[in-house]
């Protein structure tokens, strides 16, 4: 944002922080700084001066106040699984890890609500509420390791978002520490809320730049009793994209509607292990479609309708998962595709999102832009939401093209998204790596408006500096 | 908020406004000022200096800029059906009616989206999308006359919110005119969004204090094919409230779960006309429960489960609506109850909301507080959301008690809401009549934070002054 002169964390800062969080929860070891200087975004490493791991809300408040009073950058970190560099301490200073905030405080079965700390891992929370017949739907691909606080930072989605919405749709209330050490609850534990400005929604997706979330009240829903999963192969990727919209138009909302290009499938299978069915050479794309609900007959009927639509769009023979194991195997291919691509080459992942029916246009455009600039892309994502993850692969591409031409290509992709009514991030956030592209979707006066909102919460701009805005 | 010295709209202002909106769309007639000086909140009348009815976005921008440059209060008005005084021009100045923004610009069947102007009436929009097999669920009691822009101002709910959410859950993107005449789109036309601060959600529920909405992009969903409606009588109102929570716990989410106290039923029937079934004298409360979906067998099964739960909670015999006419008659009783109460006595309506299972505690507390301060209340509302409309009836209560003691009683009711994890407005907003009570739910530093957000958008504080904040 503006040219703030930040201070480094000194030895005095260190001692004060140590007295706040305790000796075993503070570190300046290089190994620790390196560990907390990375996330899942490309190959970035940024070192903070100090890592702290507070265990209580008053400790978080004291750390924030200390940094605020001394203009020391303060970057909050969940589990470090982010894909936009949101947790990287790019300006040094203090790295505040929320990993000790790992308690599920209460699952309120009477009200279908849960109060949790932000360091709880998504999958652990899902499993705990499932035991009570309850459901917390948001399920990012990284659910096994990502934290609920990180999910709040980006309003993370996942396959189930197409039917159940993203993280945002399940947050009722947040306890937040502000940079000056004040603590607020953003809203109320209610399903409806019309009580002044909605600070809960403002906080969600703000990527740690407005406050530090210390407690979350989630809404839960009843767990659906059944699900069915089908894998639909296509010879033509655009046919697959076109089929997607027709399913919703037929009045069916699947609980997952995932798209994978041929390369994504091959790489994921290579990475995650064999599958017990043939991937025919002529298949260019797959849709993974799940329906869920309480009545198996209805689900079967839905699958029949979906099957008809797929056939009309030139699908090859549909595979129904006939056991829990086969379902798990199919989901594994989808969930591991990100890691697989990452392990295969240097890459850049773009989190494009457009109105659902524009997906074929976006896919075609991405390929054309790739041809123009000489880069290859592997695409997969949440087709039902119009959310396409475009992985641009370095492979043996010349460094000069990668550094100089690629940003032009990405700019063109994002401009296409904007023209189609979409935007540059559906669920990964802006963080570090997309901030240069933000002016594509917002005019200058809107950027200024957002920066001024930031300054209301964080006048010294200590919270996660160098993110979202240039 | 702060002590701003506003200017009155002068004859120079009038001429400038006239040249912006055109002669037939501006008025200073007393009759017009009175008409636009009221809404559905108690018996308030506040006169603006001038009423304008712009027809285009550039006109709205020019009106805003003129008021901003001259520090003239500017109050935006939808259809004037609000219940918290949000549309009342309490500081005079210019009243901007959005009634000419009444076009449904596009219903996009491919993407299940619609772009509309904010002056479109809720019910008209519902009917238009229904013709295409699509569904826009938010349905305030006033749906026949309220505008979609007004619904955005308060994130209005309605009976269907229990299953489908409030207005907020259907807004994808907003075109907004800022006080300085700049125009922004708050987000993108996408189902997922993680692109910097969520200005769409900040705008929703901000009651015309941050900007003027000029276009709305809504998400639509497939229209459910069937619904079933049942009326469940109880001898004990608390039993009814207790039964509500159990339905959700059984894994069923009804599409409506409405509660009415005895007096509410009697008054509504008296006001709205006869019903073709007996209201037994011993009934103290009714639940109106609707389920909807695409499969009639599933709905029948759900009704059976719900019926069982009701019986366990001491309900009397359940009435199933067996025709479209009977459904309409039952809904009419519920929809007209607000008007009926209003026609019966001077009253104050509180829009309390708590976690669903706390509803029996809230209802009991309201009655106890009423006894303590000597006032009678008639309660009804959206039990499935924990949203109870408490209508405090003046009847022949002494003016002194009404003026002096009632605010104490209301304060106690709101304090109870807060203690139960709830808040002071679920769907009506804060507006004029609840702003004195806002400090019950927010500490001073949080109020200051919200006021500062207001100043980012509206530094001269011209937009709907005197609302939300003291």
Coordinates of C-alpha atoms in Angstrom, one line a residue, chain A:
Chain A
X1 CA 0.0 0.0 0.0
X2 CA 1.7 3.2 1.1
X3 CA 5.4 3.4 1.8
X4 CA 5.3 2.6 5.5
X5 CA 8.6 2.5 7.4
X6 CA 8.3 -0.7 9.4
X7 CA 10.6 -1.5 12.2
X8 CA 12.4 -4.8 12.6
X9 CA 11.7 -6.9 15.6
X10 CA 14.6 -6.2 18.0
X11 CA 16.0 -8.1 21.0
X12 CA 13.8 -5.9 23.2
X13 CA 10.8 -7.0 21.1
X14 CA 11.9 -10.6 21.5
X15 CA 12.1 -10.4 25.3
X16 CA 8.7 -8.7 25.5
X17 CA 7.2 -11.3 23.2
X18 CA 8.8 -14.1 25.2
X19 CA 7.2 -12.7 28.3
X20 CA 3.8 -12.7 26.6
X21 CA 3.8 -16.2 24.9
X22 CA 6.3 -18.1 27.1
X23 CA 9.8 -19.3 26.2
X24 CA 8.8 -22.5 24.5
X25 CA 6.5 -20.7 22.1
X26 CA 8.9 -18.2 20.5
X27 CA 11.7 -18.8 18.1
X28 CA 14.3 -17.2 16.0
X29 CA 16.0 -20.4 14.8
X30 CA 16.7 -20.3 11.1
X31 CA 15.1 -23.7 10.7
X32 CA 11.9 -22.5 12.3
X33 CA 11.9 -19.2 10.4
X34 CA 12.3 -21.2 7.1
X35 CA 9.5 -23.6 8.0
X36 CA 7.2 -20.7 8.8
X37 CA 8.4 -18.7 5.8
X38 CA 6.8 -21.0 3.2
X39 CA 3.3 -22.1 2.2
X40 CA 2.0 -24.1 -0.7
X41 CA 2.4 -21.2 -3.2
X42 CA 5.1 -21.9 -5.8
X43 CA 8.5 -22.0 -4.2
X44 CA 8.5 -18.8 -2.1
X45 CA 10.4 -18.4 1.1
X46 CA 10.3 -15.2 3.2
X47 CA 11.8 -15.1 6.7
X48 CA 10.2 -13.4 9.6
X49 CA 12.4 -12.0 12.4
X50 CA 10.5 -14.0 15.1
X51 CA 8.0 -16.8 15.2
X52 CA 5.5 -16.8 18.1
X53 CA 2.8 -19.3 19.0
X54 CA 0.3 -17.8 21.4
X55 CA -2.0 -20.0 23.3
X56 CA -4.7 -17.6 24.5
X57 CA -6.7 -14.6 23.3
X58 CA -5.1 -12.1 25.7
X59 CA -1.7 -13.3 24.4
X60 CA -2.7 -12.7 20.8
X61 CA -4.0 -9.2 21.8
X62 CA -0.7 -8.4 23.6
X63 CA 1.3 -9.5 20.6
X64 CA -0.8 -7.4 18.3
X65 CA -0.6 -4.4 20.5
X66 CA 3.2 -4.7 20.8
X67 CA 3.6 -4.9 17.1
X68 CA 1.2 -2.1 16.5
X69 CA 2.8 0.2 19.0
X70 CA 6.2 -0.5 17.4
X71 CA 5.2 -0.6 13.8
X72 CA 6.4 -4.2 13.4
X73 CA 4.9 -6.3 10.6
X74 CA 2.6 -9.0 11.9
X75 CA 1.6 -11.9 9.7
X76 CA -0.9 -14.5 11.0
X77 CA -0.5 -18.0 9.8
X78 CA -2.9 -21.0 9.9
X79 CA -1.6 -24.3 8.6
X80 CA 0.3 -22.8 5.7
X81 CA -1.6 -24.6 2.9
X82 CA -2.5 -21.4 1.0
X83 CA -2.1 -21.0 -2.7
X84 CA -1.8 -17.3 -3.0
X85 CA 1.0 -16.6 -0.6
X86 CA -1.3 -15.1 2.0
X87 CA 0.6 -16.5 5.0
X88 CA 4.1 -15.5 3.8
X89 CA 5.8 -12.8 6.1
X90 CA 7.0 -10.8 3.1
X91 CA 8.0 -7.8 5.2
X92 CA 9.7 -9.8 8.0
X93 CA 8.7 -8.9 11.5
X94 CA 6.6 -11.2 13.6
X95 CA 5.0 -14.4 12.3
X96 CA 2.1 -15.4 14.5
X97 CA 1.2 -19.0 14.1
X98 CA -2.3 -19.9 15.3
X99 CA -1.5 -23.7 15.6
X100 CA -2.0 -23.8 19.3
X101 CA -5.6 -22.6 18.9
X102 CA -6.6 -26.1 18.0
X103 CA -9.6 -26.8 20.2
X104 CA -13.2 -27.6 19.2
X105 CA -14.7 -25.7 22.0
X106 CA -18.3 -26.8 21.7
X107 CA -20.5 -28.7 19.2
X108 CA -24.0 -27.4 20.1
X109 CA -26.4 -30.1 18.9
X110 CA -29.5 -28.2 20.0
X111 CA -28.7 -25.3 17.8
X112 CA -26.7 -27.0 15.0
X113 CA -23.7 -24.8 15.7
X114 CA -20.1 -25.2 16.7
X115 CA -17.6 -22.9 18.4
X116 CA -14.0 -23.7 17.4
X117 CA -10.6 -22.2 17.5
X118 CA -9.1 -21.2 14.1
X119 CA -6.2 -23.7 14.3
X120 CA -8.5 -26.7 14.1
X121 CA -7.8 -28.8 10.9
X122 CA -10.8 -28.8 8.5
X123 CA -11.0 -32.6 8.2
X124 CA -10.8 -33.2 12.0
X125 CA -13.7 -30.8 12.5
X126 CA -15.7 -32.5 9.7
X127 CA -15.1 -35.9 11.3
X128 CA -16.1 -34.7 14.8
X129 CA -19.4 -33.2 13.7
X130 CA -20.2 -36.3 11.5
X131 CA -20.1 -38.4 14.7
X132 CA -23.2 -36.5 15.8
X133 CA -25.0 -36.8 12.5
X134 CA -24.0 -33.2 11.6
X135 CA -22.3 -31.8 8.5
X136 CA -19.8 -29.0 7.9
X137 CA -19.7 -29.0 4.1
X138 CA -16.7 -26.7 3.1
X139 CA -14.0 -29.2 2.0
X140 CA -11.0 -27.7 0.2
X141 CA -8.7 -30.2 -1.6
X142 CA -6.3 -29.6 1.3
X143 CA -8.9 -30.5 4.0
X144 CA -6.6 -33.0 5.6
X145 CA -4.1 -30.3 6.6
X146 CA -5.7 -26.8 6.2
X147 CA -7.0 -24.9 9.2
X148 CA -10.4 -23.5 9.6
X149 CA -8.9 -20.1 10.3
X150 CA -7.1 -20.2 6.9
X151 CA -10.4 -21.2 5.3
X152 CA -11.9 -18.0 6.8
X153 CA -9.1 -15.9 5.5
X154 CA -10.0 -16.8 1.9
X155 CA -13.6 -18.0 2.2
X156 CA -12.3 -21.4 0.9
X157 CA -14.4 -23.6 -1.2
X158 CA -14.0 -27.2 -2.3
X159 CA -16.0 -29.7 -4.3
X160 CA -19.1 -29.4 -2.1
X161 CA -19.4 -25.6 -2.6
X162 CA -21.5 -26.2 -5.7
X163 CA -24.4 -27.4 -3.6
X164 CA -23.5 -26.1 -0.1
X165 CA -21.6 -22.9 -0.6
X166 CA -18.2 -21.8 0.6
X167 CA -16.8 -21.2 4.1
X168 CA -18.6 -17.8 4.2
X169 CA -21.9 -19.5 4.2
X170 CA -21.2 -21.4 7.4
X171 CA -19.7 -18.6 9.6
X172 CA -22.2 -17.0 12.1
X173 CA -19.8 -15.1 14.3
X174 CA -16.1 -14.4 14.7
X175 CA -14.0 -13.3 17.7
X176 CA -11.4 -11.0 16.3
X177 CA -8.3 -9.3 17.8
X178 CA -7.7 -5.9 16.3
X179 CA -4.2 -4.6 15.8
X180 CA -4.5 -2.3 18.9
X181 CA -5.3 -5.3 21.0
X182 CA -9.0 -4.7 21.3
X183 CA -11.2 -7.8 20.9
X184 CA -14.6 -7.8 19.2
X185 CA -17.3 -10.4 18.2
X186 CA -18.3 -9.5 14.7
X187 CA -21.9 -10.6 14.9
X188 CA -24.2 -12.9 16.7
X189 CA -24.8 -16.7 16.8
X190 CA -27.9 -16.4 14.7
X191 CA -29.0 -17.7 11.4
X192 CA -30.3 -14.2 10.5
X193 CA -28.6 -10.9 11.1
X194 CA -29.5 -7.4 10.2
X195 CA -27.8 -5.4 13.0
X196 CA -25.6 -2.6 11.4
X197 CA -22.6 -3.4 9.1
X198 CA -21.8 -7.0 8.6
X199 CA -18.3 -7.2 10.0
X200 CA -18.4 -11.0 9.9
X201 CA -18.6 -11.0 6.1
X202 CA -16.1 -8.2 5.9
X203 CA -13.6 -10.2 7.9
X204 CA -14.1 -13.4 5.9
X205 CA -11.9 -13.3 2.8
X206 CA -9.8 -10.4 4.2
X207 CA -6.7 -12.7 4.4
X208 CA -5.4 -11.6 7.8
X209 CA -5.2 -7.9 6.8
X210 CA -8.0 -6.6 9.1
X211 CA -7.8 -8.6 12.3
X212 CA -6.8 -11.9 13.8
X213 CA -9.6 -14.4 14.2
X214 CA -9.4 -16.2 17.5
X215 CA -12.8 -18.0 17.7
X216 CA -15.3 -19.1 15.1
X217 CA -19.0 -19.9 15.5
X218 CA -20.1 -22.1 12.6
X219 CA -23.5 -23.1 11.4
X220 CA -23.9 -26.9 10.9
X221 CA -26.5 -28.8 8.9
X222 CA -27.9 -32.3 9.1
X223 CA -25.6 -34.9 7.5
X224 CA -27.1 -36.3 4.3
X225 CA -27.5 -40.1 4.6
X226 CA -26.5 -41.2 1.1
X227 CA -24.4 -40.2 -1.9
X228 CA -23.7 -41.5 -5.4
X229 CA -20.7 -40.8 -7.4
X230 CA -20.2 -41.1 -11.2
X231 CA -17.3 -40.5 -13.5
X232 CA -18.1 -39.2 -16.9
X233 CA -15.5 -39.3 -19.7
X234 CA -15.6 -37.0 -22.7
X235 CA -13.6 -36.9 -25.9
X236 CA -14.0 -33.1 -26.0
X237 CA -13.3 -31.0 -22.9
X238 CA -15.6 -28.3 -24.1
X239 CA -18.5 -30.8 -24.4
X240 CA -17.9 -31.6 -20.7
X241 CA -18.1 -27.9 -19.8
X242 CA -21.3 -27.5 -21.8
X243 CA -22.9 -30.5 -20.1
X244 CA -22.4 -29.0 -16.7
X245 CA -24.8 -26.1 -17.1
X246 CA -27.6 -28.4 -18.4
X247 CA -27.6 -30.4 -15.2
X248 CA -28.6 -27.3 -13.1
X249 CA -31.0 -26.3 -15.7
X250 CA -32.8 -29.7 -15.3
X251 CA -33.4 -28.7 -11.6
X252 CA -30.7 -30.9 -10.1
X253 CA -28.0 -29.5 -7.9
X254 CA -25.2 -32.1 -7.5
X255 CA -23.1 -32.1 -4.3
X256 CA -20.0 -32.1 -6.5
X257 CA -19.4 -31.3 -10.2
X258 CA -15.7 -31.5 -10.8
X259 CA -13.8 -31.1 -14.1
X260 CA -10.4 -32.5 -15.0
X261 CA -8.5 -32.2 -18.2
X262 CA -6.6 -35.3 -19.6
X263 CA -3.2 -34.2 -18.3
X264 CA -4.5 -33.5 -14.9
X265 CA -5.9 -37.1 -14.7
X266 CA -2.8 -38.7 -16.0
X267 CA -0.5 -36.7 -13.7
X268 CA -2.8 -37.3 -10.7
X269 CA -2.9 -41.1 -11.3
X270 CA 0.8 -41.2 -11.8
X271 CA 1.2 -39.3 -8.5
X272 CA -1.5 -40.9 -6.4
X273 CA -1.4 -44.5 -7.6
X274 CA -3.2 -46.9 -9.9
X275 CA -6.9 -46.9 -10.6
X276 CA -8.9 -50.1 -11.2
X277 CA -10.4 -48.9 -14.5
X278 CA -9.2 -48.0 -17.9
X279 CA -8.5 -44.4 -18.8
X280 CA -9.1 -44.6 -22.6
X281 CA -6.6 -42.7 -24.7
X282 CA -9.3 -40.8 -26.5
X283 CA -10.7 -39.3 -23.3
X284 CA -9.8 -35.6 -23.1
X285 CA -11.7 -34.7 -20.0
X286 CA -13.6 -36.2 -17.1
X287 CA -16.5 -34.9 -14.9
X288 CA -16.7 -36.3 -11.4
X289 CA -20.3 -35.8 -10.3
X290 CA -21.8 -36.6 -6.9
X291 CA -25.3 -36.3 -5.7
X292 CA -26.3 -36.6 -2.0
X293 CA -29.4 -36.6 0.1
X294 CA -31.6 -38.7 2.4
X295 CA -33.5 -40.7 -0.2
X296 CA -31.7 -43.2 -2.4
X297 CA -34.5 -43.5 -4.9
X298 CA -34.4 -39.8 -5.5
X299 CA -30.6 -39.9 -6.0
X300 CA -31.0 -42.8 -8.5
X301 CA -33.5 -40.7 -10.4
X302 CA -31.2 -37.7 -10.4
X303 CA -28.3 -39.9 -11.7
X304 CA -30.6 -41.1 -14.5
X305 CA -31.4 -37.5 -15.5
X306 CA -27.7 -36.5 -15.3
X307 CA -26.7 -39.6 -17.3
X308 CA -29.1 -38.6 -20.1
X309 CA -27.7 -35.1 -20.2
X310 CA -24.1 -36.4 -20.4
X311 CA -25.0 -38.7 -23.2
X312 CA -26.6 -35.9 -25.1
X313 CA -23.3 -34.0 -24.8
X314 CA -21.3 -36.9 -26.3
X315 CA -19.9 -38.5 -23.2
X316 CA -18.4 -41.9 -23.3
X317 CA -19.7 -44.7 -21.0
X318 CA -20.4 -43.5 -17.5
X319 CA -18.7 -45.2 -14.5
X320 CA -20.7 -45.5 -11.3
X321 CA -18.6 -46.0 -8.1
X322 CA -20.0 -49.2 -6.6
X323 CA -18.3 -49.2 -3.3
X324 CA -16.9 -46.8 -0.7
X325 CA -13.4 -47.8 -1.8
X326 CA -14.0 -46.9 -5.4
X327 CA -15.5 -43.6 -4.3
X328 CA -12.4 -42.9 -2.2
X329 CA -10.2 -43.8 -5.2
X330 CA -12.0 -41.5 -7.5
X331 CA -11.9 -38.6 -5.0
X332 CA -8.3 -39.2 -4.4
X333 CA -7.5 -38.6 -8.1
X334 CA -9.4 -35.3 -7.9
X335 CA -7.9 -34.2 -4.5
X336 CA -4.4 -35.0 -5.4
X337 CA -4.3 -33.3 -8.8
X338 CA -3.0 -30.1 -7.3
X339 CA -0.1 -31.8 -5.6
X340 CA 0.5 -33.9 -8.7
X341 CA 0.9 -30.9 -10.9
X342 CA 3.1 -29.2 -8.4
X343 CA 5.4 -32.2 -8.2
X344 CA 5.7 -32.4 -12.0
X345 CA 7.0 -28.9 -12.9
X346 CA 7.5 -25.4 -11.8
X347 CA 4.0 -23.9 -12.3
X348 CA 1.7 -21.0 -11.6
X349 CA -1.9 -21.7 -10.5
X350 CA -4.6 -19.3 -11.4
X351 CA -8.0 -19.5 -9.6
X352 CA -10.2 -18.2 -12.4
X353 CA -14.0 -18.0 -11.9
X354 CA -16.8 -17.1 -14.3
X355 CA -20.6 -17.6 -14.4
X356 CA -21.0 -21.3 -14.9
X357 CA -22.3 -21.3 -18.5
X358 CA -19.2 -19.3 -19.6
X359 CA -16.9 -22.1 -18.6
X360 CA -16.5 -23.5 -22.2
X361 CA -15.6 -20.0 -23.4
X362 CA -13.1 -19.5 -20.6
X363 CA -11.4 -22.9 -21.3
X364 CA -11.2 -22.2 -25.0
X365 CA -9.8 -18.7 -24.2
X366 CA -7.1 -20.1 -21.8
X367 CA -5.9 -22.5 -24.5
X368 CA -5.8 -19.8 -27.2
X369 CA -3.9 -17.4 -24.9
X370 CA -1.5 -20.2 -24.0
X371 CA -0.8 -20.8 -27.7
X372 CA -0.2 -17.1 -28.3
X373 CA 2.4 -16.8 -25.5
X374 CA 3.8 -20.3 -25.9
X375 CA 2.7 -21.9 -22.5
X376 CA 1.0 -25.1 -21.7
X377 CA -1.8 -25.2 -19.1
X378 CA -3.4 -28.0 -17.2
X379 CA -7.0 -27.2 -16.1
X380 CA -9.2 -28.7 -13.5
X381 CA -11.6 -27.4 -10.9
X382 CA -15.1 -26.9 -9.7
X383 CA -17.1 -26.8 -12.9
X384 CA -20.4 -26.5 -11.2
X385 CA -19.2 -23.2 -9.7
X386 CA -17.5 -21.9 -12.9
X387 CA -14.3 -22.1 -10.9
X388 CA -11.4 -23.3 -13.1
X389 CA -7.9 -23.8 -11.7
X390 CA -5.6 -23.0 -14.6
X391 CA -2.1 -24.5 -13.9
X392 CA 0.4 -22.9 -16.2
X393 CA 3.3 -25.3 -16.5
X394 CA 6.9 -24.1 -16.9
X395 CA 8.2 -27.5 -18.2
X396 CA 11.1 -26.6 -20.4
X397 CA 9.8 -23.1 -21.2
X398 CA 12.6 -20.5 -21.5
X399 CA 13.1 -18.5 -18.3
X400 CA 12.8 -15.3 -20.2
X401 CA 9.4 -16.2 -21.6
X402 CA 8.3 -17.4 -18.1
X403 CA 9.4 -14.1 -16.5
X404 CA 8.4 -11.6 -19.2
X405 CA 5.6 -13.0 -21.3
X406 CA 3.8 -15.1 -18.8
X407 CA 2.4 -12.1 -16.8
X408 CA 1.0 -10.8 -20.1
X409 CA -0.7 -14.1 -20.7
X410 CA -2.1 -14.2 -17.2
X411 CA -3.3 -10.6 -17.6
X412 CA -5.2 -11.7 -20.8
X413 CA -6.7 -14.7 -19.0
X414 CA -7.9 -12.4 -16.2
X415 CA -9.2 -9.8 -18.6
X416 CA -11.2 -12.6 -20.2
X417 CA -12.6 -13.6 -16.8
X418 CA -13.7 -10.0 -16.2
X419 CA -15.3 -9.7 -19.6
X420 CA -17.3 -12.9 -18.9
X421 CA -18.7 -11.5 -15.7
X422 CA -16.1 -13.3 -13.6
X423 CA -13.1 -12.5 -11.4
X424 CA -9.5 -13.4 -10.7
X425 CA -10.0 -15.6 -7.6
X426 CA -12.9 -17.8 -6.6
X427 CA -11.4 -19.4 -3.5
X428 CA -7.7 -19.0 -3.2
X429 CA -7.5 -15.3 -2.5
X430 CA -5.3 -12.5 -3.7
X431 CA -2.5 -12.7 -1.2
X432 CA 0.9 -12.0 -2.7
X433 CA 0.8 -13.6 -6.1
X434 CA -2.3 -12.1 -7.5
X435 CA -2.1 -8.5 -6.1
X436 CA -0.5 -7.1 -9.2
X437 CA -3.5 -8.2 -11.2
X438 CA -6.2 -6.8 -8.9
X439 CA -6.5 -3.5 -10.9
X440 CA -7.8 -5.6 -13.8
X441 CA -11.0 -6.1 -11.9
X442 CA -11.2 -2.9 -9.8
X443 CA -10.9 0.7 -10.9
X444 CA -8.5 3.0 -8.9
X445 CA -11.2 4.6 -6.8
X446 CA -12.5 1.2 -5.7
X447 CA -8.9 0.1 -4.8
X448 CA -8.6 3.3 -2.7
X449 CA -11.9 2.5 -1.0
X450 CA -10.7 -0.9 0.0
X451 CA -7.3 0.4 1.2
X452 CA -9.2 3.0 3.4
X453 CA -11.3 0.2 4.9
X454 CA -8.0 -1.5 5.7
X455 CA -6.7 1.6 7.4
X456 CA -9.9 1.8 9.6
X457 CA -9.0 -1.5 11.1
X458 CA -5.2 -1.3 10.9
X459 CA -4.1 2.4 10.7
X460 CA -0.4 1.4 11.1
X461 CA -0.8 -1.2 8.4
X462 CA 1.0 -3.8 10.4
X463 CA -1.3 -6.7 9.6
X464 CA -0.1 -9.0 6.8
X465 CA 1.6 -6.1 4.9
X466 CA 2.4 -6.6 1.2
X467 CA -0.8 -8.6 0.6
X468 CA -3.9 -7.9 -1.5
X469 CA -2.7 -4.4 -2.4
X470 CA 0.5 -3.3 -4.1

